[in-house]
mmCIF file of C-alpha atoms in Angstrom:
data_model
loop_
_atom_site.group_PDB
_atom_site.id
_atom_site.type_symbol
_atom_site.label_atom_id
_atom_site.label_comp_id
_atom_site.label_asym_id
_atom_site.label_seq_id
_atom_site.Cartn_x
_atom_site.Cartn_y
_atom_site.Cartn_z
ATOM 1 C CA UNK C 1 -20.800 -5.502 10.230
ATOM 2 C CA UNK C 2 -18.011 -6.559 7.253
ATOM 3 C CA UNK C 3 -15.183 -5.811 8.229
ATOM 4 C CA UNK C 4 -14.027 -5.747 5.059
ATOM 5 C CA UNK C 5 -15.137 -4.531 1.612
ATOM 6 C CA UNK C 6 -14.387 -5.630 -2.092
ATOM 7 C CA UNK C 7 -13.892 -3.159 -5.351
ATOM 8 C CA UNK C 8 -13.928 -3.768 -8.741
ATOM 9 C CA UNK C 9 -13.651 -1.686 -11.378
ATOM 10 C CA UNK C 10 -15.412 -1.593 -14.491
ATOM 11 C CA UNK C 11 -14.560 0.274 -18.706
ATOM 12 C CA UNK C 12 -15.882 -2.502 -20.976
ATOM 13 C CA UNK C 13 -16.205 -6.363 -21.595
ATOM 14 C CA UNK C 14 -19.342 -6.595 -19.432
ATOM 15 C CA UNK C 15 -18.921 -10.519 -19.930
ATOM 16 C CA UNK C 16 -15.499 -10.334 -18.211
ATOM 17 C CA UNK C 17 -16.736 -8.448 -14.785
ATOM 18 C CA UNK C 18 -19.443 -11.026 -14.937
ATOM 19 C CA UNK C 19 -17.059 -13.938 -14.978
ATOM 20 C CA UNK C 20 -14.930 -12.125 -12.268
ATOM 21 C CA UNK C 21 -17.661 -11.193 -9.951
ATOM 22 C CA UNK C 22 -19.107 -14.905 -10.300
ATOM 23 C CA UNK C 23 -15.584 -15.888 -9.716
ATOM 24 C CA UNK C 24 -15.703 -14.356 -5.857
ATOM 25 C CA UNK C 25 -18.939 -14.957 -4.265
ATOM 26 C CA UNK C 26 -17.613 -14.280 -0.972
ATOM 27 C CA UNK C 27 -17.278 -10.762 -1.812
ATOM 28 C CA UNK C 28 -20.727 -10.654 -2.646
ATOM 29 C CA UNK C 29 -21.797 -9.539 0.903
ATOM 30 C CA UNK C 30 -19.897 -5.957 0.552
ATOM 31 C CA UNK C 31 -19.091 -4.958 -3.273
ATOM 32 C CA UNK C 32 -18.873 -1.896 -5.104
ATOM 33 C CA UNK C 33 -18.516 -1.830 -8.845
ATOM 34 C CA UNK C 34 -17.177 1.362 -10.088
ATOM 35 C CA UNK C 35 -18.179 2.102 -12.861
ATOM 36 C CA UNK C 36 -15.747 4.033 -15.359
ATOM 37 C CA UNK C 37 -17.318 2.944 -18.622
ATOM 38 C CA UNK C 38 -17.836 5.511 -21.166
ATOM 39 C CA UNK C 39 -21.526 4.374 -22.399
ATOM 40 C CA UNK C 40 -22.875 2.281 -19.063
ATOM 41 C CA UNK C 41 -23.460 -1.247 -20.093
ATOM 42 C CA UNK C 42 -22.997 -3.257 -16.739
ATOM 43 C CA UNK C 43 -25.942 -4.031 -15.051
ATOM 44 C CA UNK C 44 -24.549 -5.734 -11.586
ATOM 45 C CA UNK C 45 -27.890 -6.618 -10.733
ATOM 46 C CA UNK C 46 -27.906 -6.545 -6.924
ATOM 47 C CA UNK C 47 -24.278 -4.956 -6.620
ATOM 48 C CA UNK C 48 -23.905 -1.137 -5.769
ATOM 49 C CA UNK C 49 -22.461 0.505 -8.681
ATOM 50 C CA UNK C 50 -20.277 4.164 -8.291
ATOM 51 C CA UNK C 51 -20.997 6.346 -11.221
ATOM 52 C CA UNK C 52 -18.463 9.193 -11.534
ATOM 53 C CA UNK C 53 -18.787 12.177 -12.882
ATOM 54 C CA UNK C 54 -16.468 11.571 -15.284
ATOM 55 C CA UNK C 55 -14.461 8.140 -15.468
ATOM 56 C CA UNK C 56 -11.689 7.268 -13.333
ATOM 57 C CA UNK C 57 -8.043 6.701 -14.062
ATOM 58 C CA UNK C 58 -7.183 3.513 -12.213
ATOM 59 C CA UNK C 59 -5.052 5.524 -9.847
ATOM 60 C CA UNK C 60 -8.363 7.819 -9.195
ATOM 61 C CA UNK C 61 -10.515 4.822 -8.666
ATOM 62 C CA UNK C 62 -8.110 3.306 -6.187
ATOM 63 C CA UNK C 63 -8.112 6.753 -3.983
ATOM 64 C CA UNK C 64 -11.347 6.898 -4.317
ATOM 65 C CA UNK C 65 -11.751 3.296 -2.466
ATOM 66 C CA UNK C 66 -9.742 4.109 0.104
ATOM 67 C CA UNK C 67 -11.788 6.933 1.285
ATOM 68 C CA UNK C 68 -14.745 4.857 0.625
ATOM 69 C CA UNK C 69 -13.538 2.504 2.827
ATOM 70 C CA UNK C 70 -11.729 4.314 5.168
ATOM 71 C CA UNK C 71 -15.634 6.663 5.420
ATOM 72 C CA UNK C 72 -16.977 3.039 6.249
ATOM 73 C CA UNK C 73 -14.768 2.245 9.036
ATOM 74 C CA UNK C 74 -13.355 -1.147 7.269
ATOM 75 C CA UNK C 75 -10.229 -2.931 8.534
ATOM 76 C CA UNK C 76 -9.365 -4.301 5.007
ATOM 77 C CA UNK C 77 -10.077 -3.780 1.318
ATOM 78 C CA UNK C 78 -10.251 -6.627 -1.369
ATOM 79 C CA UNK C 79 -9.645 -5.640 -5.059
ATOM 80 C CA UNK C 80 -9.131 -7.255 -7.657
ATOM 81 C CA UNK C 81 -9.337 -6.566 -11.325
ATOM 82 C CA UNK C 82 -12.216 -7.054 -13.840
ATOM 83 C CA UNK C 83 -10.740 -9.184 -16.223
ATOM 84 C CA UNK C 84 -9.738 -11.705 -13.200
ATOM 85 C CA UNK C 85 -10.940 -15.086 -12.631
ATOM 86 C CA UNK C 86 -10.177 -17.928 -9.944
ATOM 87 C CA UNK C 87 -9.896 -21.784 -9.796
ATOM 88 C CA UNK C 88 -9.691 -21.507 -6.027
ATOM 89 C CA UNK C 89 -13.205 -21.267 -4.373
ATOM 90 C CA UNK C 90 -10.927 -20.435 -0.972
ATOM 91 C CA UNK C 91 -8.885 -18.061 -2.290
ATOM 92 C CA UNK C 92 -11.088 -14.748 -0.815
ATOM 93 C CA UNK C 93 -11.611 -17.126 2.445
ATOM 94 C CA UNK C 94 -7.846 -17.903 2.683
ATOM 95 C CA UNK C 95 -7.413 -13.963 1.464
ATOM 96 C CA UNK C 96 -9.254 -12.492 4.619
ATOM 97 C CA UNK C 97 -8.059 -14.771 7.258
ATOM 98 C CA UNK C 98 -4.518 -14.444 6.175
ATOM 99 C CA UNK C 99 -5.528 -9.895 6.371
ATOM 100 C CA UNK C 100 -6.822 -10.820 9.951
ATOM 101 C CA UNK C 101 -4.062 -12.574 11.544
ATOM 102 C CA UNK C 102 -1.809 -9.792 9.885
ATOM 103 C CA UNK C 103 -3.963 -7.409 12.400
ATOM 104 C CA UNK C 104 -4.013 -9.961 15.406
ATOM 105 C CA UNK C 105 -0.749 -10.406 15.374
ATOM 106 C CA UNK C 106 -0.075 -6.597 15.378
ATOM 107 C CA UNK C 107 2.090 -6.714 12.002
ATOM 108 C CA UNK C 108 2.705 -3.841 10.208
ATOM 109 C CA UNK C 109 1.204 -4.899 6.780
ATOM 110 C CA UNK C 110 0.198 -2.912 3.505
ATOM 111 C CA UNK C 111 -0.870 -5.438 1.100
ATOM 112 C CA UNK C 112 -1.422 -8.775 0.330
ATOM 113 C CA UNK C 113 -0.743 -10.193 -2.928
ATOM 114 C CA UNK C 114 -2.046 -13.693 -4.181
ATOM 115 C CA UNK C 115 -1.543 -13.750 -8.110
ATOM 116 C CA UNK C 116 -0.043 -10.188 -7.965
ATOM 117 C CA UNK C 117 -2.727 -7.952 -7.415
ATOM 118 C CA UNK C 118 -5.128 -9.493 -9.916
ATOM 119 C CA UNK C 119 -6.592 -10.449 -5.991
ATOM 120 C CA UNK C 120 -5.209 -8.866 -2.865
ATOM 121 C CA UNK C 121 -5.535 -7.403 0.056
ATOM 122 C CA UNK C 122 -5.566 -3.717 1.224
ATOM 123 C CA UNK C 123 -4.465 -2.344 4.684
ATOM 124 C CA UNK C 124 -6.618 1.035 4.881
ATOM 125 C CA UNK C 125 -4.493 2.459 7.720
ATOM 126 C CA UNK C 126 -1.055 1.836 5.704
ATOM 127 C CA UNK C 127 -2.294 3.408 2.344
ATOM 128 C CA UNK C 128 -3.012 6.622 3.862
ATOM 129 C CA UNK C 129 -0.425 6.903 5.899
ATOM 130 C CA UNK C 130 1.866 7.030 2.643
ATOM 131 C CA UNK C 131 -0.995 9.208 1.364
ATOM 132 C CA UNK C 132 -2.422 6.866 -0.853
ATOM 133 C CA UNK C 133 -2.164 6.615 -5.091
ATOM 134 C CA UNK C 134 0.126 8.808 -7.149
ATOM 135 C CA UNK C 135 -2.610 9.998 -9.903
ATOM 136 C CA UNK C 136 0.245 11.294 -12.098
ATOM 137 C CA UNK C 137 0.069 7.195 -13.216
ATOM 138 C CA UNK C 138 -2.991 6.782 -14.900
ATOM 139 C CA UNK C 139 -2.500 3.344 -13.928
ATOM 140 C CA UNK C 140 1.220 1.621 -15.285
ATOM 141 C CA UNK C 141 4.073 1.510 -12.949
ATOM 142 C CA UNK C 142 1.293 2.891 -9.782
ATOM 143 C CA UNK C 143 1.876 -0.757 -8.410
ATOM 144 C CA UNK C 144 5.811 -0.455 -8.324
ATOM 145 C CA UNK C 145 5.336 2.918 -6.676
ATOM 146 C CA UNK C 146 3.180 1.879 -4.191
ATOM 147 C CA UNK C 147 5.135 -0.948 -3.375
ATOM 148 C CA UNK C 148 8.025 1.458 -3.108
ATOM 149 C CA UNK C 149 6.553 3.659 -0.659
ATOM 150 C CA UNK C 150 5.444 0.940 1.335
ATOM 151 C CA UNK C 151 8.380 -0.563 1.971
ATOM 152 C CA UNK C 152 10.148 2.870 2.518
ATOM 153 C CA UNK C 153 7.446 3.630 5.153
ATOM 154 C CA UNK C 154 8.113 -0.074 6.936
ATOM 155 C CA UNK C 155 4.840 -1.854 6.051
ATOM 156 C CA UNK C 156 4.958 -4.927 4.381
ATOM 157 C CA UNK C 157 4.117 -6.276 1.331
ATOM 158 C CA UNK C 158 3.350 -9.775 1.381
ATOM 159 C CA UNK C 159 3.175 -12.986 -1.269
ATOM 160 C CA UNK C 160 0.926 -15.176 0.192
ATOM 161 C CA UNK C 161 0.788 -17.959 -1.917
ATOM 162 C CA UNK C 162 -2.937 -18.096 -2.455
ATOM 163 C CA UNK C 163 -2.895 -19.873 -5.845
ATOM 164 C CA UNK C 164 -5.921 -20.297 -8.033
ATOM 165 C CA UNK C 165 -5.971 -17.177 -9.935
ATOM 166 C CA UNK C 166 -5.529 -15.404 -13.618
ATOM 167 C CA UNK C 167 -6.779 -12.841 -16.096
ATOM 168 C CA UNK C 168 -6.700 -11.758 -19.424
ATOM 169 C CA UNK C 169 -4.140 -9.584 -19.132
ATOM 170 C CA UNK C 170 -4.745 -6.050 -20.442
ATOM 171 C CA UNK C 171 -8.316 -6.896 -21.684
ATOM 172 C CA UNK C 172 -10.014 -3.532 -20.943
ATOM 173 C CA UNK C 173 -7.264 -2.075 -23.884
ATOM 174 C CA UNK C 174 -7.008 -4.582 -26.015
ATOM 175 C CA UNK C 175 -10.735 -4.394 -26.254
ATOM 176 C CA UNK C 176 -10.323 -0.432 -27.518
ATOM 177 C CA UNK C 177 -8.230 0.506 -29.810
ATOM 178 C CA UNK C 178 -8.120 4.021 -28.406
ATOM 179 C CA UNK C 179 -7.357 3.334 -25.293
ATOM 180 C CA UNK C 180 -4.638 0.651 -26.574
ATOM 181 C CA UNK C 181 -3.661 3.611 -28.722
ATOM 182 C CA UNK C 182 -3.635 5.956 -26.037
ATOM 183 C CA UNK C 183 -1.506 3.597 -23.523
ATOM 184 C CA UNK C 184 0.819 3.218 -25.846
ATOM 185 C CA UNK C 185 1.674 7.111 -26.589
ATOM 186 C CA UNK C 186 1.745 7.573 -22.792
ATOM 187 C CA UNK C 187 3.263 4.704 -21.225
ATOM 188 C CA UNK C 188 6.946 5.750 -21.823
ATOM 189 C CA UNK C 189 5.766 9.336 -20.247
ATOM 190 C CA UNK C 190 4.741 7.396 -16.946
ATOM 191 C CA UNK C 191 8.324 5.102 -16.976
ATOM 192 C CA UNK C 192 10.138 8.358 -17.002
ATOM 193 C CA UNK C 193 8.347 9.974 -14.681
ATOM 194 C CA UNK C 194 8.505 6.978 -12.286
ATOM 195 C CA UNK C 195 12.560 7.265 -13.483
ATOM 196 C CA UNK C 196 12.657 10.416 -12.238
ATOM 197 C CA UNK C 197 10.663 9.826 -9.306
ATOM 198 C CA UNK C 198 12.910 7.361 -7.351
ATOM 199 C CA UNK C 199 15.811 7.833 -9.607
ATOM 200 C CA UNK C 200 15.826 4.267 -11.745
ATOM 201 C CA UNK C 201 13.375 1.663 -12.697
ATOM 202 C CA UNK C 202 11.346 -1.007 -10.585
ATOM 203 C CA UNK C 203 14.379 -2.887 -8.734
ATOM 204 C CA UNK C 204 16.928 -0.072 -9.454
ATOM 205 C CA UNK C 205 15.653 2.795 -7.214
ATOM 206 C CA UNK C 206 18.004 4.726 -5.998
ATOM 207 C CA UNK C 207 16.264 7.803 -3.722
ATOM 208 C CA UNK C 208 14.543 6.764 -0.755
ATOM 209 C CA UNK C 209 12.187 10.011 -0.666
ATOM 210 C CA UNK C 210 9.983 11.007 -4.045
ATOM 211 C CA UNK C 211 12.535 12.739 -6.269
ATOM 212 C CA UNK C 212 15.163 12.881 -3.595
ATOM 213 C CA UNK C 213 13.382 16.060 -2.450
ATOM 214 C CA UNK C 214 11.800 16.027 1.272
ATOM 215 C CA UNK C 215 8.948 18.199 0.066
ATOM 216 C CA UNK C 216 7.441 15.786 -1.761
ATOM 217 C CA UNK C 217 7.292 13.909 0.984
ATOM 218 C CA UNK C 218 3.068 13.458 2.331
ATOM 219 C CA UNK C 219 1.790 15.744 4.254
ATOM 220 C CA UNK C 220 0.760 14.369 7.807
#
């Protein structure tokens, strides 16, 4: 058995997820597409595609890996977006082994970036112990809070240095104009809110516990 398995997820540019998915063949072995496209378009071929009810905010999707994953029994998740591609035909290779001497060595480790988290690395036992994805993000400023509450909770998050990777950033809007629309009425709701959350911006947090009140803190 894997002990790992990949994610991407999927809202439109069907050539893009192509690219990306051709991009990490190494993943090809355990991959789910999810796929949160309005009108289905995306045929994977082989891959195993998750059709929601309804499409996913990134936020939902995430949670919604993790419990896949966590259902499975997997030691590690790989995600990485669908507009991403790589130069690096190691980078998943040097990806996994880096995630499995993180676990021999007995370190406490939440993620692993390589070009951000365009490609990374997912600790299954870390993310729900910190009770996995905030859904009030849709998906902007859900990375800075995770890496907030990861750090509070003592597991690491960790550059590795994997290079090889990039993406065109913010494709899946900038190929809508409602969702670019949409983002853009909405984004300063989700800066305040993370504001208010941890009491300043990304590098200028002030509370150490979710809006300095211990009830908000997860439920074990």
């Amino acid at each position: 058995m894997n002990d790992f398995a990949a994610y991407v997820f999927y809202v439109n540019r069907s050539d893009l997820i192509r690219r990306a998915v051709g991009s990490f063949t190494d993943l090809l072995k355990d991959m789910t597409v999810v796929d949160n496209s309005v009108i289905p378009d995306f045929l994977p071929h082989t891959r195993p595609v998750f059709r929601p009810p309804v499409p996913l905010s990134y936020t939902q999707s995430m949670n919604w890996m993790l419990a896949d994953a966590t259902r499975r029994g997997k030691d590690f998740i790989i995600h990485f977006h669908s507009d991403a591609t790589s130069t690096n035909p190691d980078a998943v290779s040097q990806l996994l082994d880096y995630a499995r001497r993180m676990k021999a060595e007995g370190r406490r480790w939440g993620c692993l970036w390589t070009f951000y988290d365009i490609l990374w690395a997912i600790n299954p036992v870390a993310m729900n112990d910190i009770g996995g994805w905030d859904t009030n993000f849709a998906a902007y400023f859900s990375d800075n809070d995770i890496k907030r509450r990861l750090n509070l909770a003592e597991w690491e998050t960790i550059d590795t240095n994997i290079r090889g990777m990039s993406h065109e950033g913010s494709a899946t809007l900038k190929s809508d104009r409602r969702l670019e629309f949409l983002n853009g009425q909405t984004f300063p709701l989700y800066q305040q809110y993370y504001y208010a959350k941890w009491g300043g911006g990304p590098g200028e947090e002030r509370f150490s516990i979710p809006f300095n009140n211990p009830i908000c803190l997860p439920q074990k």
